[in-house]
mmCIF file of C-alpha atoms in Angstrom:
data_model
loop_
_atom_site.group_PDB
_atom_site.id
_atom_site.type_symbol
_atom_site.label_atom_id
_atom_site.label_comp_id
_atom_site.label_asym_id
_atom_site.label_seq_id
_atom_site.Cartn_x
_atom_site.Cartn_y
_atom_site.Cartn_z
ATOM 1 C CA MET A 1 14.985 28.188 9.779
ATOM 2 C CA GLU A 2 14.227 24.850 8.093
ATOM 3 C CA GLU A 3 17.084 22.384 8.068
ATOM 4 C CA ASN A 4 18.463 21.657 4.636
ATOM 5 C CA PHE A 5 17.568 18.618 2.557
ATOM 6 C CA PHE A 6 20.782 16.701 3.283
ATOM 7 C CA GLU A 7 20.320 17.147 7.050
ATOM 8 C CA ARG A 8 16.728 15.868 6.766
ATOM 9 C CA VAL A 9 18.048 12.810 4.883
ATOM 10 C CA TYR A 10 20.653 12.236 7.612
ATOM 11 C CA THR A 11 17.999 12.463 10.325
ATOM 12 C CA ILE A 12 16.158 9.542 8.714
ATOM 13 C CA ALA A 13 19.316 7.552 7.969
ATOM 14 C CA LYS A 14 20.329 7.758 11.633
ATOM 15 C CA GLN A 15 17.063 5.992 12.530
ATOM 16 C CA ILE A 16 17.805 2.868 10.446
ATOM 17 C CA PRO A 17 18.267 0.079 12.987
ATOM 18 C CA ILE A 18 21.486 -1.937 13.072
ATOM 19 C CA GLY A 19 21.050 -5.009 10.883
ATOM 20 C CA ARG A 20 18.449 -3.336 8.661
ATOM 21 C CA VAL A 21 18.571 -1.360 5.404
ATOM 22 C CA THR A 22 16.351 1.031 3.504
ATOM 23 C CA SER A 23 16.350 2.509 0.025
ATOM 24 C CA TYR A 24 17.090 5.928 -1.405
ATOM 25 C CA GLY A 25 13.506 6.124 -2.673
ATOM 26 C CA ALA A 26 12.030 5.191 0.715
ATOM 27 C CA ILE A 27 13.894 8.073 2.334
ATOM 28 C CA ALA A 28 12.709 10.451 -0.425
ATOM 29 C CA ARG A 29 9.095 9.293 0.111
ATOM 30 C CA ALA A 30 9.406 9.706 3.883
ATOM 31 C CA LEU A 31 10.488 13.286 3.336
ATOM 32 C CA GLY A 32 7.366 13.849 1.250
ATOM 33 C CA THR A 33 9.301 15.821 -1.243
ATOM 34 C CA ALA A 34 9.395 15.990 -4.998
ATOM 35 C CA ARG A 35 13.125 15.448 -4.680
ATOM 36 C CA SER A 36 14.273 12.206 -6.157
ATOM 37 C CA ALA A 37 15.977 9.145 -4.798
ATOM 38 C CA ARG A 38 19.016 10.376 -6.725
ATOM 39 C CA MET A 39 19.221 13.444 -4.462
ATOM 40 C CA VAL A 40 19.098 11.152 -1.426
ATOM 41 C CA GLY A 41 22.038 9.324 -3.008
ATOM 42 C CA TRP A 42 23.909 12.611 -3.324
ATOM 43 C CA ALA A 43 23.262 13.257 0.366
ATOM 44 C CA MET A 44 24.563 9.803 1.290
ATOM 45 C CA ASN A 45 27.681 10.365 -0.811
ATOM 46 C CA ALA A 46 28.272 13.693 0.937
ATOM 47 C CA SER A 47 27.982 12.052 4.370
ATOM 48 C CA HIS A 48 31.165 9.986 4.244
ATOM 49 C CA ASN A 49 33.057 12.389 6.471
ATOM 50 C CA ARG A 50 30.384 11.962 9.156
ATOM 51 C CA ASP A 51 30.612 8.970 11.485
ATOM 52 C CA ASP A 52 27.076 9.566 12.756
ATOM 53 C CA VAL A 53 25.361 8.764 9.409
ATOM 54 C CA PRO A 54 25.123 5.022 8.581
ATOM 55 C CA ALA A 55 25.223 5.497 4.797
ATOM 56 C CA HIS A 56 26.074 1.807 4.339
ATOM 57 C CA ARG A 57 22.482 0.960 5.340
ATOM 58 C CA VAL A 58 21.010 2.783 2.321
ATOM 59 C CA VAL A 59 20.800 0.743 -0.891
ATOM 60 C CA ASN A 60 18.800 0.825 -4.092
ATOM 61 C CA ARG A 61 15.197 -0.390 -4.303
ATOM 62 C CA LYS A 62 16.288 -3.885 -5.354
ATOM 63 C CA GLY A 63 18.744 -4.309 -2.485
ATOM 64 C CA LEU A 64 21.848 -3.713 -4.574
ATOM 65 C CA LEU A 65 24.878 -1.969 -3.091
ATOM 66 C CA SER A 66 24.725 0.690 -5.780
ATOM 67 C CA GLY A 67 26.661 3.213 -3.671
ATOM 68 C CA LYS A 68 29.533 0.915 -2.748
ATOM 69 C CA HIS A 69 32.036 2.694 -4.992
ATOM 70 C CA HIS A 70 31.709 5.762 -2.747
ATOM 71 C CA PHE A 71 33.184 3.893 0.229
ATOM 72 C CA GLU A 72 36.913 3.631 0.837
ATOM 73 C CA GLY A 73 38.371 0.236 0.040
ATOM 74 C CA THR A 74 36.943 -2.289 -2.342
ATOM 75 C CA ASN A 75 34.375 -3.936 -0.075
ATOM 76 C CA LEU A 76 33.857 -1.569 2.862
ATOM 77 C CA MET A 77 30.104 -1.145 2.401
ATOM 78 C CA GLN A 78 29.608 -4.913 2.237
ATOM 79 C CA GLN A 79 31.879 -5.469 5.243
ATOM 80 C CA LEU A 80 29.964 -2.931 7.326
ATOM 81 C CA LEU A 81 26.659 -4.615 6.452
ATOM 82 C CA GLU A 82 28.012 -8.097 7.122
ATOM 83 C CA ASN A 83 29.332 -6.910 10.503
ATOM 84 C CA GLU A 84 25.695 -6.116 11.319
ATOM 85 C CA GLY A 85 24.513 -9.584 10.278
ATOM 86 C CA ILE A 86 23.301 -8.766 6.769
ATOM 87 C CA GLN A 87 24.304 -11.306 4.139
ATOM 88 C CA VAL A 88 25.522 -9.889 0.814
ATOM 89 C CA VAL A 89 26.245 -11.966 -2.296
ATOM 90 C CA ASP A 90 27.405 -10.364 -5.557
ATOM 91 C CA ASN A 91 26.550 -6.871 -4.273
ATOM 92 C CA GLN A 92 22.983 -8.030 -3.526
ATOM 93 C CA ILE A 93 21.447 -8.136 -0.050
ATOM 94 C CA MET A 94 20.064 -11.582 0.656
ATOM 95 C CA ASP A 95 16.545 -11.750 2.161
ATOM 96 C CA PHE A 96 16.105 -8.077 1.293
ATOM 97 C CA ASP A 97 12.420 -8.119 2.253
ATOM 98 C CA LYS A 98 13.317 -9.387 5.747
ATOM 99 C CA VAL A 99 15.979 -6.759 6.495
ATOM 100 C CA TYR A 100 14.235 -3.865 4.738
ATOM 101 C CA TRP A 101 13.176 -0.995 7.014
ATOM 102 C CA GLU A 102 10.519 1.513 5.931
ATOM 103 C CA PRO A 103 11.122 4.994 7.322
ATOM 104 C CA LYS A 104 8.299 6.873 8.968
ATOM 105 C CA ILE A 105 6.907 9.766 6.974
ATOM 106 C CA THR A 106 8.319 12.934 8.489
ATOM 107 C CA VAL A 107 6.345 15.605 6.666
#
């Protein structure tokens, strides 16, 4: 039986190294699916009860913390990223191109 889409998203998210980030679209591309970056976002939102999925490391394609409102507290997503050495100013990851991680295609 093939694992469901959300579980495939989580498998990739778990591979994001500490101190790095990727985008919703990059995960969708790695899955080689017609499913959109938006569906990856839904998967990330659904993962907040799972400590094994680093959802804070998934941002939009411009490096904005577009999913931050899904985290408890006002600045939890930013705090988690900063704890890993990623600088965030005004919900924007600084040096995005240097901390960006491209997932391997898993198809």
